PDB file of C-alpha atoms in Angstrom:
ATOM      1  CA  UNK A 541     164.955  66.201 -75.410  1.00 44.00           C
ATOM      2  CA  UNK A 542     168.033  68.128 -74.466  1.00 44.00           C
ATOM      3  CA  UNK A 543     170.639  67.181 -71.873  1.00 48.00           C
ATOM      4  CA  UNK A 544     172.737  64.383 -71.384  1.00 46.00           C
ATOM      5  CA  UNK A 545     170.905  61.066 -70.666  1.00 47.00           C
ATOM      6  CA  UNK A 546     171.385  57.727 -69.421  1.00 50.00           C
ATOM      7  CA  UNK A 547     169.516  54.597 -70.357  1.00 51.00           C
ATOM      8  CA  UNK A 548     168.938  51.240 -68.537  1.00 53.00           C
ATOM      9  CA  UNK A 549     166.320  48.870 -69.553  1.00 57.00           C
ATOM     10  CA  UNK A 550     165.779  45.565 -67.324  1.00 57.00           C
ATOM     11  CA  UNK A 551     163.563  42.698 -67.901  1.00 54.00           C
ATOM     12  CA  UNK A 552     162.289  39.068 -65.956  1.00 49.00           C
ATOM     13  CA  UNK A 553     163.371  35.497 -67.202  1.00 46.00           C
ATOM     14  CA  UNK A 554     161.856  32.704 -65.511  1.00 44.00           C
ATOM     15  CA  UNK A 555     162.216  28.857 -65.515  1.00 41.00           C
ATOM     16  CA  UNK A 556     159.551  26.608 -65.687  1.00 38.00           C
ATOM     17  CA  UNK A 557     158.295  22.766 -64.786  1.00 33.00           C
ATOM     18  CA  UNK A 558     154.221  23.338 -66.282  1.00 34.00           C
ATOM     19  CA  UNK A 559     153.078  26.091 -68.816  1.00 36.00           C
ATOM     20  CA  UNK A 560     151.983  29.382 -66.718  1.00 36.00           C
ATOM     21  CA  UNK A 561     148.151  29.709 -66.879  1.00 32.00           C
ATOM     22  CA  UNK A 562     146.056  32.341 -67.956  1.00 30.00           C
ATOM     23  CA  UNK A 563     144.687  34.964 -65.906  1.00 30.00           C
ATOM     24  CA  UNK A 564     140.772  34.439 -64.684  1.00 28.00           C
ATOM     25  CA  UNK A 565     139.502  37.678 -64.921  1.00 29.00           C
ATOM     26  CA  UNK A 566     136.530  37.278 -62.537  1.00 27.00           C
ATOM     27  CA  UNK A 567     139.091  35.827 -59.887  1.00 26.00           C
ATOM     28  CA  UNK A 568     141.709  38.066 -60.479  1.00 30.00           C
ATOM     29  CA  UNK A 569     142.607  40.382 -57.665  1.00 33.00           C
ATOM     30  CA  UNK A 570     143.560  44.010 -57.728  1.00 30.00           C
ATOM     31  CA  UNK A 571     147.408  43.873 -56.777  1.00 32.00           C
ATOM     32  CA  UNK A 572     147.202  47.382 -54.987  1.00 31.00           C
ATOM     33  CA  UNK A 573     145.126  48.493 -52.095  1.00 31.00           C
ATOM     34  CA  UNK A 574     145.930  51.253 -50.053  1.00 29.00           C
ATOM     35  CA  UNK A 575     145.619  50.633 -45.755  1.00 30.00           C
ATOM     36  CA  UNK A 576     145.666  53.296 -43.210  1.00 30.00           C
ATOM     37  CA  UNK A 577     148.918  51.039 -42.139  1.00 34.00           C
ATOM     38  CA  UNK A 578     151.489  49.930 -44.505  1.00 47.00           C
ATOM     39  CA  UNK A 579     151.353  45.687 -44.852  1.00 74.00           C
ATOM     40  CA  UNK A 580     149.586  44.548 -41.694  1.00 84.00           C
ATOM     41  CA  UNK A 581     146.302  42.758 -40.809  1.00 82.00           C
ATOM     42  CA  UNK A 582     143.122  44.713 -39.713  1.00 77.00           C
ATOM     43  CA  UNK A 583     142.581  44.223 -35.909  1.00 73.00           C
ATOM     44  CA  UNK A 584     139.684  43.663 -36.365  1.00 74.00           C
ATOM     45  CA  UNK A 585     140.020  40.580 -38.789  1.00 77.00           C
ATOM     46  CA  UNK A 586     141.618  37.933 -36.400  1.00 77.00           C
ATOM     47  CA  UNK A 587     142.225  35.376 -39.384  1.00 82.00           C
ATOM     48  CA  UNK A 588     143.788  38.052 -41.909  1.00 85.00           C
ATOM     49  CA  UNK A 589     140.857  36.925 -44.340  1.00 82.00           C
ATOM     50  CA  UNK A 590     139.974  40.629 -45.641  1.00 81.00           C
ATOM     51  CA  UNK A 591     144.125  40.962 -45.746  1.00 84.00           C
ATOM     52  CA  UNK A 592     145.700  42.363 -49.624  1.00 82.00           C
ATOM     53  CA  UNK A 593     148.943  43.422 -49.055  1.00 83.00           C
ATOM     54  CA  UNK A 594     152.163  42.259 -50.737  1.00 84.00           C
ATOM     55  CA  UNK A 595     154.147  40.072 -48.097  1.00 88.00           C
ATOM     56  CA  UNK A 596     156.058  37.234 -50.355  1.00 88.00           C
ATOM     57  CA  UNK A 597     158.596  35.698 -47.938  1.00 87.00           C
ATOM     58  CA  UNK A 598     158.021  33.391 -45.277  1.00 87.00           C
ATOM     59  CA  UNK A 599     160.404  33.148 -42.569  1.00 81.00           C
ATOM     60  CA  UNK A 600     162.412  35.680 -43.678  1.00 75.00           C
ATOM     61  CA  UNK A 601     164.050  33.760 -46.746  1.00 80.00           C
ATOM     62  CA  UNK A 602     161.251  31.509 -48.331  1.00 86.00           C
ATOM     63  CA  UNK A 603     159.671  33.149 -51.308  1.00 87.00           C
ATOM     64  CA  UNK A 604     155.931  32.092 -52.160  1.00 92.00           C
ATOM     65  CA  UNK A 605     154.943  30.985 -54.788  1.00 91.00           C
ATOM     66  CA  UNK A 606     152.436  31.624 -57.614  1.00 89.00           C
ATOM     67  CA  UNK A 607     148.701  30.112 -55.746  1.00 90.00           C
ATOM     68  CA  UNK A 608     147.722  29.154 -59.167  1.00 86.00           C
ATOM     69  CA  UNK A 609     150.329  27.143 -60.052  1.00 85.00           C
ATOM     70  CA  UNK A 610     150.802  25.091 -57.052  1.00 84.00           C
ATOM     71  CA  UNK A 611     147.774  25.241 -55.511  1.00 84.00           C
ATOM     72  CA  UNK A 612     143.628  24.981 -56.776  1.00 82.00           C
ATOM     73  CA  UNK A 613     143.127  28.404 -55.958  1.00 83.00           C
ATOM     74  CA  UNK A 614     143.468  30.697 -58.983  1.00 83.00           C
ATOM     75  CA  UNK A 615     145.397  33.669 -57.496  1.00 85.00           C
ATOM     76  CA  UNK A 616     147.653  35.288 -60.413  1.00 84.00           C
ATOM     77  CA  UNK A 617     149.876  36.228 -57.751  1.00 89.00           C
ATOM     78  CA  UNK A 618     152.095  34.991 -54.833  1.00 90.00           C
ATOM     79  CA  UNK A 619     151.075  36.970 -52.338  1.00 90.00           C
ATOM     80  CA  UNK A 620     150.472  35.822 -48.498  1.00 91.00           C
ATOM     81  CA  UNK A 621     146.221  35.460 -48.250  1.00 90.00           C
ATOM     82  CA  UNK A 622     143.886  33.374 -46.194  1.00 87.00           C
ATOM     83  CA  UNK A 623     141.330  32.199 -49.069  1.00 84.00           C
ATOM     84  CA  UNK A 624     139.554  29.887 -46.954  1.00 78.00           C
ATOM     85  CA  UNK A 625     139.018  31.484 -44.141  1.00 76.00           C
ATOM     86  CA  UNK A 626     139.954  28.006 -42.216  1.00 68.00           C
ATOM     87  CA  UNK A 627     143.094  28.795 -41.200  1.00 70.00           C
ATOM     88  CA  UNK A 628     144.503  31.474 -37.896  1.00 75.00           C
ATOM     89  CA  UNK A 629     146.776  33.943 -40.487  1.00 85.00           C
ATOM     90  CA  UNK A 630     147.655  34.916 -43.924  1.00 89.00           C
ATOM     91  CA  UNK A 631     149.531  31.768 -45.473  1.00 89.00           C
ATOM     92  CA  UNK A 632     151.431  30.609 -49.021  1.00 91.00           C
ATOM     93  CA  UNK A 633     152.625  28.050 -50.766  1.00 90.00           C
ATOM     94  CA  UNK A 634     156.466  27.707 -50.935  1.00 91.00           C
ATOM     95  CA  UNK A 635     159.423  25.230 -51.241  1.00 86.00           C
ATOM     96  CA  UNK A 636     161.591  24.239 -48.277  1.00 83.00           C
ATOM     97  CA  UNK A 637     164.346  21.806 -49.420  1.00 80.00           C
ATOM     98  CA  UNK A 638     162.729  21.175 -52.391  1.00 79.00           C
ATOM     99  CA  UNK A 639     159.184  19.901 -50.805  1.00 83.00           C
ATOM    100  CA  UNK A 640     156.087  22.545 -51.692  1.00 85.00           C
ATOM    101  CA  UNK A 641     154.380  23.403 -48.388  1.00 86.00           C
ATOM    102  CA  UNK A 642     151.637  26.111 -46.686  1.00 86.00           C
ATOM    103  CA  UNK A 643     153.432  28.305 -44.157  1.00 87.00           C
ATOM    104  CA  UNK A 644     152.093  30.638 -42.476  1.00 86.00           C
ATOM    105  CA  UNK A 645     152.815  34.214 -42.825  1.00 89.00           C
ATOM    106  CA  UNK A 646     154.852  36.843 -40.254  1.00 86.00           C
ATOM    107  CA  UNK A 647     152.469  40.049 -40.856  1.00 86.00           C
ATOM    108  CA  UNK A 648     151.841  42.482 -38.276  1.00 85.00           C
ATOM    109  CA  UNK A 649     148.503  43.903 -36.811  1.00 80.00           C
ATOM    110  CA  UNK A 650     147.782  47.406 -38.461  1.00 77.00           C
ATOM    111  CA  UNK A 651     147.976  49.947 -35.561  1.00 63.00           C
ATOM    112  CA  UNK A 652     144.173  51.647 -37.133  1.00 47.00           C
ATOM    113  CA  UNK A 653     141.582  49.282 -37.632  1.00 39.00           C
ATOM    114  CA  UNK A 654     140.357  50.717 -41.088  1.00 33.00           C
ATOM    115  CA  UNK A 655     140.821  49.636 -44.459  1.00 29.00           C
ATOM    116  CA  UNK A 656     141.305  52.224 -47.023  1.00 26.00           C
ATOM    117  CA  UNK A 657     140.119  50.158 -50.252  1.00 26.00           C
ATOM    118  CA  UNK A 658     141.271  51.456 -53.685  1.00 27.00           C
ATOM    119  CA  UNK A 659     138.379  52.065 -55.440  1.00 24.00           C
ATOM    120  CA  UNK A 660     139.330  54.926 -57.374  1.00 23.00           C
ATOM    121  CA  UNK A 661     142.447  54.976 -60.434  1.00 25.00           C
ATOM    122  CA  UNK A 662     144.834  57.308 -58.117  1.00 25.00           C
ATOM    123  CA  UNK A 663     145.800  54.341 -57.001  1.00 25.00           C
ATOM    124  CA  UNK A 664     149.911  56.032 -55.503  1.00 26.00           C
ATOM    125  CA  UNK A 665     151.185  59.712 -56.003  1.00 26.00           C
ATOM    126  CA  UNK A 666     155.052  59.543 -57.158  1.00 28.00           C
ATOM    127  CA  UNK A 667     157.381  62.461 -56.627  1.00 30.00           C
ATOM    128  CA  UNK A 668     156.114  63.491 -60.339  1.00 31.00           C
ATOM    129  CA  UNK A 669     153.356  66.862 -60.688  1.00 30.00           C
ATOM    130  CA  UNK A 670     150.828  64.113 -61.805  1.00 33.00           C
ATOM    131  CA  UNK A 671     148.263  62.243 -60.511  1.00 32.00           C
ATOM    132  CA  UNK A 672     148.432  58.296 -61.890  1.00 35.00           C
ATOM    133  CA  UNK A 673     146.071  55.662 -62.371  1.00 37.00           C
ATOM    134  CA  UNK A 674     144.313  54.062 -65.316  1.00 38.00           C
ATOM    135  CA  UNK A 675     141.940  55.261 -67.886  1.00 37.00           C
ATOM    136  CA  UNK A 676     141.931  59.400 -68.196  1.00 41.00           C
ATOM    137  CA  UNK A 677     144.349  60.220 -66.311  1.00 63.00           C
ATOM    138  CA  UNK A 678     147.709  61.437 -66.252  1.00 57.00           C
ATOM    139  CA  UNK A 679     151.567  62.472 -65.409  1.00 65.00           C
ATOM    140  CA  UNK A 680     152.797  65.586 -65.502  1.00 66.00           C
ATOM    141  CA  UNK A 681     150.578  66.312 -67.560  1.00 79.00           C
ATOM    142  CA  UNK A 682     151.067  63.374 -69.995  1.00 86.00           C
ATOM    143  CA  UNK A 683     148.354  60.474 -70.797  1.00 90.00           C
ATOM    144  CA  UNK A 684     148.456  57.298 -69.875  1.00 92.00           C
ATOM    145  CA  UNK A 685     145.824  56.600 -72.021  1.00 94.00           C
ATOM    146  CA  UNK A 686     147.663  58.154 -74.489  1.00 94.00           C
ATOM    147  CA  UNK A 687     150.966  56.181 -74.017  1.00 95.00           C
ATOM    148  CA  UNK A 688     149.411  53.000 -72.988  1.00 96.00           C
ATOM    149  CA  UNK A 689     147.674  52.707 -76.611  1.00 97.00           C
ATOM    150  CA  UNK A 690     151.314  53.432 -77.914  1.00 97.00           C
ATOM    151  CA  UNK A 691     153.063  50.928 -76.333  1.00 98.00           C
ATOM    152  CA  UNK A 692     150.425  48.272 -77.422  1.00 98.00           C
ATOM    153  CA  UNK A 693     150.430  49.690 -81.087  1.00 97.00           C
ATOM    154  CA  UNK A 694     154.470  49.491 -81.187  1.00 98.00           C
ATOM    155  CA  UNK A 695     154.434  45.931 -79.593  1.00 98.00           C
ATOM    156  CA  UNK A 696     151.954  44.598 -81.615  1.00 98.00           C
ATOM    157  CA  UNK A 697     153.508  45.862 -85.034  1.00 97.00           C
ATOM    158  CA  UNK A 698     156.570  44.230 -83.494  1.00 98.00           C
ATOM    159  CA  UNK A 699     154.754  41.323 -82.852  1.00 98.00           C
ATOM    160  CA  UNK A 700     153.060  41.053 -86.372  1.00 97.00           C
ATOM    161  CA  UNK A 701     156.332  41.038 -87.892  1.00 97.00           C
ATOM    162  CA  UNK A 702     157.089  37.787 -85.914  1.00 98.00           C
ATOM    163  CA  UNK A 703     153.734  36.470 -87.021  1.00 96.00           C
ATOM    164  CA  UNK A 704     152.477  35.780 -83.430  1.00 97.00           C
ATOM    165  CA  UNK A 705     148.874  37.349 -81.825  1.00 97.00           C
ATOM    166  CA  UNK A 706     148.081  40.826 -80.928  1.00 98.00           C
ATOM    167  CA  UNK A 707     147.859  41.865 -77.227  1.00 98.00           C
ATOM    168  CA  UNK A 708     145.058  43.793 -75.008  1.00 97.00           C
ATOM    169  CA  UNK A 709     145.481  46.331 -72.989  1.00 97.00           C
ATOM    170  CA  UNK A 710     144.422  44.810 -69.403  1.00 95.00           C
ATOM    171  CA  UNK A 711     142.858  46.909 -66.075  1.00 92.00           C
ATOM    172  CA  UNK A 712     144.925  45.008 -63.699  1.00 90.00           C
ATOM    173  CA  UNK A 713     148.436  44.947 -65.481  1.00 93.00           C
ATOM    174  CA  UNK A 714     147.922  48.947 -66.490  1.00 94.00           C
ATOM    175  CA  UNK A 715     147.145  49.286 -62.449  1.00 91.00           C
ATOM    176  CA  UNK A 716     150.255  47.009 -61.305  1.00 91.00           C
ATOM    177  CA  UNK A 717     152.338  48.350 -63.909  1.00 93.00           C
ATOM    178  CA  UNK A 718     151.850  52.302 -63.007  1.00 92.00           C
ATOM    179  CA  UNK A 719     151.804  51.303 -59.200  1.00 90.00           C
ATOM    180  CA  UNK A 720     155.983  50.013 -59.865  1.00 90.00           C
ATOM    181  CA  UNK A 721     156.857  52.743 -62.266  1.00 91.00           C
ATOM    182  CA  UNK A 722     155.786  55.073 -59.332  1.00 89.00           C
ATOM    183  CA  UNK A 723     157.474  53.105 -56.771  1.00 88.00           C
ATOM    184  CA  UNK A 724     161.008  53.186 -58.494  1.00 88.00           C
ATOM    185  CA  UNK A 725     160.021  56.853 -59.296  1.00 88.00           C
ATOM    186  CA  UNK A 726     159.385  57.338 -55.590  1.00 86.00           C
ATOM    187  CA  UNK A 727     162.684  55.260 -54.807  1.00 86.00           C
ATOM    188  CA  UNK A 728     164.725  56.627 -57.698  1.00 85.00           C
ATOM    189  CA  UNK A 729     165.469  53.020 -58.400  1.00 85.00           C
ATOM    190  CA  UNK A 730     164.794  50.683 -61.095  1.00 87.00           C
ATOM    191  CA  UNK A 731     164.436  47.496 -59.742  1.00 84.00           C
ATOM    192  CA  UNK A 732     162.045  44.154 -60.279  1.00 83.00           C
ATOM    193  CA  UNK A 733     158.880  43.752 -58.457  1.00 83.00           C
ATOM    194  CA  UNK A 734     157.818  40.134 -57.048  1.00 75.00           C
ATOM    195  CA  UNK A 735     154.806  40.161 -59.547  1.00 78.00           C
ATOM    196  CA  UNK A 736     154.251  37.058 -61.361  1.00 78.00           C
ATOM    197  CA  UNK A 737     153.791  38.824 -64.502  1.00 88.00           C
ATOM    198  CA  UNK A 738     156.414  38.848 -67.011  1.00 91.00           C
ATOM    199  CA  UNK A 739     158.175  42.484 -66.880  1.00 93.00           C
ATOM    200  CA  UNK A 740     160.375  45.142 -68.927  1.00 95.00           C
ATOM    201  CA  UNK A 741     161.459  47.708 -67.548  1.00 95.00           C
ATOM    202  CA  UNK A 742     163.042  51.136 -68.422  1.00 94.00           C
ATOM    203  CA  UNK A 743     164.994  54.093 -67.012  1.00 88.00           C
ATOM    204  CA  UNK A 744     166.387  57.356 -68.385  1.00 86.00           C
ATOM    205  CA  UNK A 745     168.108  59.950 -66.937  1.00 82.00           C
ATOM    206  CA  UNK A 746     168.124  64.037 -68.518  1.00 77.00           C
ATOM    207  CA  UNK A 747     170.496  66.878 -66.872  1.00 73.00           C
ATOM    208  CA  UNK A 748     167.891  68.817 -69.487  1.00 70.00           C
ATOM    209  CA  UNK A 749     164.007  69.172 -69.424  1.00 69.00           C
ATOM    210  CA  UNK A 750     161.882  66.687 -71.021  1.00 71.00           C
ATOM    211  CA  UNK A 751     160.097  67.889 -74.507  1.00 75.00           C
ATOM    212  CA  UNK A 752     158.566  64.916 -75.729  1.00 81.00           C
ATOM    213  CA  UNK A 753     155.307  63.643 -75.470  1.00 88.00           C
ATOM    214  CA  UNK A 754     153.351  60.077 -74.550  1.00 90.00           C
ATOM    215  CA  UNK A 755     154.734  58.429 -78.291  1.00 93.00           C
ATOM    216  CA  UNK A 756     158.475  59.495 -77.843  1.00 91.00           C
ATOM    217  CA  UNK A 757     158.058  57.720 -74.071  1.00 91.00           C
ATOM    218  CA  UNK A 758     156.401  54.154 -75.662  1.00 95.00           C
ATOM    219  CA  UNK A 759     158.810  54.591 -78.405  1.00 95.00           C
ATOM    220  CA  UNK A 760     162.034  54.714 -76.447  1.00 93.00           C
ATOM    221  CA  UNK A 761     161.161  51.993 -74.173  1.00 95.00           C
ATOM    222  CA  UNK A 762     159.700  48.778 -76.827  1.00 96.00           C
ATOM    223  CA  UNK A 763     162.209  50.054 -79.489  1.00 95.00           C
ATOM    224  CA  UNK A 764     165.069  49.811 -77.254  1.00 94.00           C
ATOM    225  CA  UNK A 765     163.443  46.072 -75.848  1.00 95.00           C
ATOM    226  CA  UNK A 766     163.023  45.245 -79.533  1.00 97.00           C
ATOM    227  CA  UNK A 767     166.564  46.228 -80.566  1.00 95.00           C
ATOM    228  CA  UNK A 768     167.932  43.080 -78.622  1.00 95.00           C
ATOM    229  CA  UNK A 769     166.871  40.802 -81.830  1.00 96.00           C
ATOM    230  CA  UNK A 770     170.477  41.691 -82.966  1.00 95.00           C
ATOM    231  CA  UNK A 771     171.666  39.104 -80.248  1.00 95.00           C
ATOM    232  CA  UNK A 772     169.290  36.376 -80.718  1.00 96.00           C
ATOM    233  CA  UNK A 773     170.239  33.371 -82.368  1.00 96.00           C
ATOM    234  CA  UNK A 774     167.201  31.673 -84.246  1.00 96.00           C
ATOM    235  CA  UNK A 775     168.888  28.696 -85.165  1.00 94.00           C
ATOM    236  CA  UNK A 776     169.690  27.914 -81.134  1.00 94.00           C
ATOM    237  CA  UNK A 777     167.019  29.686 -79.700  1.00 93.00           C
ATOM    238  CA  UNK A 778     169.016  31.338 -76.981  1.00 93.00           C
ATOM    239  CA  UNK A 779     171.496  34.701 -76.991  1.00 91.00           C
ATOM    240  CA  UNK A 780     174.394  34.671 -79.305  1.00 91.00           C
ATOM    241  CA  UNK A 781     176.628  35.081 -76.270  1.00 89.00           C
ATOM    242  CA  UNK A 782     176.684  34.746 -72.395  1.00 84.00           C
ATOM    243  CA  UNK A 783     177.144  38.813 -72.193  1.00 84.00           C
ATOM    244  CA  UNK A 784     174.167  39.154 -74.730  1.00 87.00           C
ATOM    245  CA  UNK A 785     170.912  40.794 -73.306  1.00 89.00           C
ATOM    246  CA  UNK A 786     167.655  39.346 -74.924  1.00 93.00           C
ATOM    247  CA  UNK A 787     165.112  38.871 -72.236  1.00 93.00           C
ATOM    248  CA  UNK A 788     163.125  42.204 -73.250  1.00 94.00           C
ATOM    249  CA  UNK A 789     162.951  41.147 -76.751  1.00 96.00           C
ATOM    250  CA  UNK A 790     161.612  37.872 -75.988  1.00 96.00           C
ATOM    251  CA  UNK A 791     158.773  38.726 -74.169  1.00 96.00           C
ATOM    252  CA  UNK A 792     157.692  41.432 -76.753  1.00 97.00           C
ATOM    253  CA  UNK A 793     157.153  39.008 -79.093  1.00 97.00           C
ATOM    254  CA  UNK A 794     156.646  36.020 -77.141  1.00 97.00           C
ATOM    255  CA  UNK A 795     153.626  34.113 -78.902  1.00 96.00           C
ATOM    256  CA  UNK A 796     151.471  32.798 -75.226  1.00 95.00           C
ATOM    257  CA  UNK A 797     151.661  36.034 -73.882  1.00 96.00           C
ATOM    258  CA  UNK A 798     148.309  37.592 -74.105  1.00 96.00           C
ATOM    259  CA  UNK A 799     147.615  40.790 -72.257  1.00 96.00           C
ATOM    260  CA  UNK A 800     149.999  43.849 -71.812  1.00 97.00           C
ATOM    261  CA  UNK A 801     150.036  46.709 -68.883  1.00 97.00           C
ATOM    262  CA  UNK A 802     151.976  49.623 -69.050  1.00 97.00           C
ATOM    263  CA  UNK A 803     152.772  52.670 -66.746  1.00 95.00           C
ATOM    264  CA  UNK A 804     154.837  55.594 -66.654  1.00 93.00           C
ATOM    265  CA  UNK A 805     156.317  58.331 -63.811  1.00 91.00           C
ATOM    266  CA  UNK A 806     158.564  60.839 -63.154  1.00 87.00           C
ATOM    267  CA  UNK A 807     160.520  61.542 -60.495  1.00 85.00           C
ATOM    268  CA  UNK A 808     162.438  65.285 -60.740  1.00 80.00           C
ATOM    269  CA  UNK A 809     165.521  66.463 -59.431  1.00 78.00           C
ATOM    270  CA  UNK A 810     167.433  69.028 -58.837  1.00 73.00           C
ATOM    271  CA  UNK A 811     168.942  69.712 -62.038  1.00 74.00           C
ATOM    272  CA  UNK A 812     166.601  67.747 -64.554  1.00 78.00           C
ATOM    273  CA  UNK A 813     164.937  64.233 -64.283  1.00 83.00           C
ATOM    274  CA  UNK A 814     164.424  60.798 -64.480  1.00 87.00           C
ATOM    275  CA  UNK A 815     161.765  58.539 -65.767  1.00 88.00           C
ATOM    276  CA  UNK A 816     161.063  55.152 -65.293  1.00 93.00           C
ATOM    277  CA  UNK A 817     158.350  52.473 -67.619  1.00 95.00           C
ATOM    278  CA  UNK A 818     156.994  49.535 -66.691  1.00 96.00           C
ATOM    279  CA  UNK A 819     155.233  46.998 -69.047  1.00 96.00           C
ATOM    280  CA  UNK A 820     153.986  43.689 -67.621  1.00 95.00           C
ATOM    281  CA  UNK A 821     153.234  40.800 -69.333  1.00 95.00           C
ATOM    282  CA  UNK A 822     150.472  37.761 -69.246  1.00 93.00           C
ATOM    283  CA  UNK A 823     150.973  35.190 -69.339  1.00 92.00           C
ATOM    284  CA  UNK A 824     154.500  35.889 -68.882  1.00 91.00           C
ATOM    285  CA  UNK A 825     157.363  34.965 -71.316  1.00 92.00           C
ATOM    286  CA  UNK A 826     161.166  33.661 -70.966  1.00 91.00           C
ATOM    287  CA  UNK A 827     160.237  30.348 -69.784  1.00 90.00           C
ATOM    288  CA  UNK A 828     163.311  27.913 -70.533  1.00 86.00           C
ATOM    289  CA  UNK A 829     162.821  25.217 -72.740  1.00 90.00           C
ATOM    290  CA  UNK A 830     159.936  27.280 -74.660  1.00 93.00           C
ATOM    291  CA  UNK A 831     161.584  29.937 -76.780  1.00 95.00           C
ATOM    292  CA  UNK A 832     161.559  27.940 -80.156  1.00 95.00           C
ATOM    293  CA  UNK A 833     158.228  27.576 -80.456  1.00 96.00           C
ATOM    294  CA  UNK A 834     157.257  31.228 -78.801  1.00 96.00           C
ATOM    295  CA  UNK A 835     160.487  33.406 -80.240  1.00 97.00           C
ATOM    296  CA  UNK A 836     159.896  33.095 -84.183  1.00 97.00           C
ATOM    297  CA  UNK A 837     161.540  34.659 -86.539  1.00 96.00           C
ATOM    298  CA  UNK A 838     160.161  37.645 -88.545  1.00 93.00           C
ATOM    299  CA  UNK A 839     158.708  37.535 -91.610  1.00 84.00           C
TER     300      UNK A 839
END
């Protein structure tokens, strides 16, 4: 790659009460659905039951929480729904002065009464020259088949060095994970998403035009997550110092995590570009109070 570049890598740490669960596949939703209206309720569904968009806050400062954790329903997500159908609106679970309580959801009506359901892998078109979406596909002219199998490859040699499991490529996390590498693409911002999942996530910047391929993108992304081990302490189980950065390390090669997704997109400018990566995680790592017996040292 030629030019001048600039690299920023963020990641998710969480704290915990109870040990996350693992996804249901058959009751696992599809994060992203495209509407004729951005986040509203069909007029013609009175009780927001068909409703799938991404509303998260309640009152305007109360963030839902995770359904599955709080709740018997097995949503993987904290996203406003109406699963019973009982109930007038969209509604979550959230705490309000520490007490875990439904609320009910502020969501407008769409203006067009149609759904447009997301049944195809083009799931959001970034300012890239690529179409996006799962399995044989691409951007700018790049795989994301190609990279996805990459990324798993590098993680789980990482991850047999620490002697925990491999992971799987999953549908849904490939889908969620493209869908917010093309929204910070779109946004020219790298920024977390209010997914449950666990999450890494990776910028760079080029004054020059890019020249690699699909391995040079998984490579510079889990080799620059890996290279945090350098400020993990074993022996505490935590950073070696407050300024320290581990969080992408530790979810690489955090032993419960299961499943990986991974997406890709570009977003061009004037003079040059920037990319941004996305992997997400699940279940997701960095709970506190669990990284001695998930963060092990390598063999």
């Amino acid at each position: 790659m030629k030019g001048l570049y600039l690299i920023i890598f963020y990641c998710v740490i969480f704290m915990k009460s109870a040990k996350s669960k693992t996804v249901h596949d058959e009751l696992s939703e599809v994060l992203i659905n495209q509407r004729a209206n951005a986040d509203c309720i069909d007029a013609n569904d009175d009780k927001g039951i068909q409703y799938s968009g991404r509303t998260s806050v309640v009152n305007g400062k109360y963030r839902c929480l995770r359904w599955s954790r709080y709740t018997n329903y097995n949503f993987q997500h904290n996203y406003c729904r109406n699963p019973s159908g009982q109930y007038g609106k969209p509604f979550c679970v959230t705490r309000v002065s520490g007490v875990i309580q439904y609320m009910y959801c502020d969501i407008p009506q769409c203006k067009s009464s149609s759904y447009i359901s997301d049944n195809s892998d083009n799931t959001h078109t970034s300012g890239s020259s690529g179409t996006s979406g799962s399995s044989g596909s691409s951007v700018s002219g790049l795989s994301l088949d190609k990279f996805r199998e990459e990324t798993l490859r590098l993680h789980n040699n990482y991850r047999r060095k620490h002697r925990v499991g491999a992971l799987t490529l999953d549908r849904d996390l490939n889908k969620f994970a493209q869908y917010w590498a093309e929204t910070m693409a779109s946004e020219q911002k790298m920024y977390h998403s209010t997914s449950e999942y666990g999450e890494n996530l990776y910028y760079q910047m080029s004054s020059g035009e890019f020249e690699g391929d699909e391995a040079d993108l998984a490579l510079a992304a889990t080799k620059a997550w890996y290279d945090e081990i350098k400020d993990w302490d074993f022996y505490r189980n935590d950073k070696k110092s407050s300024n320290s950065v581990t969080g992408h390390f530790t979810q690489v090669v955090w032993k419960n995590t299961e499943k990986l997704g991974a997406g890709f997109a570009f977003a061009k400018m004037a003079r040059g570009f920037k990319y941004y990566i996305c992997a997400s995680y699940d279940p997701s790592g960095n709970w506190r109070g669990e990284y001695g017996e998930n963060v092990l040292r390598s063999s």
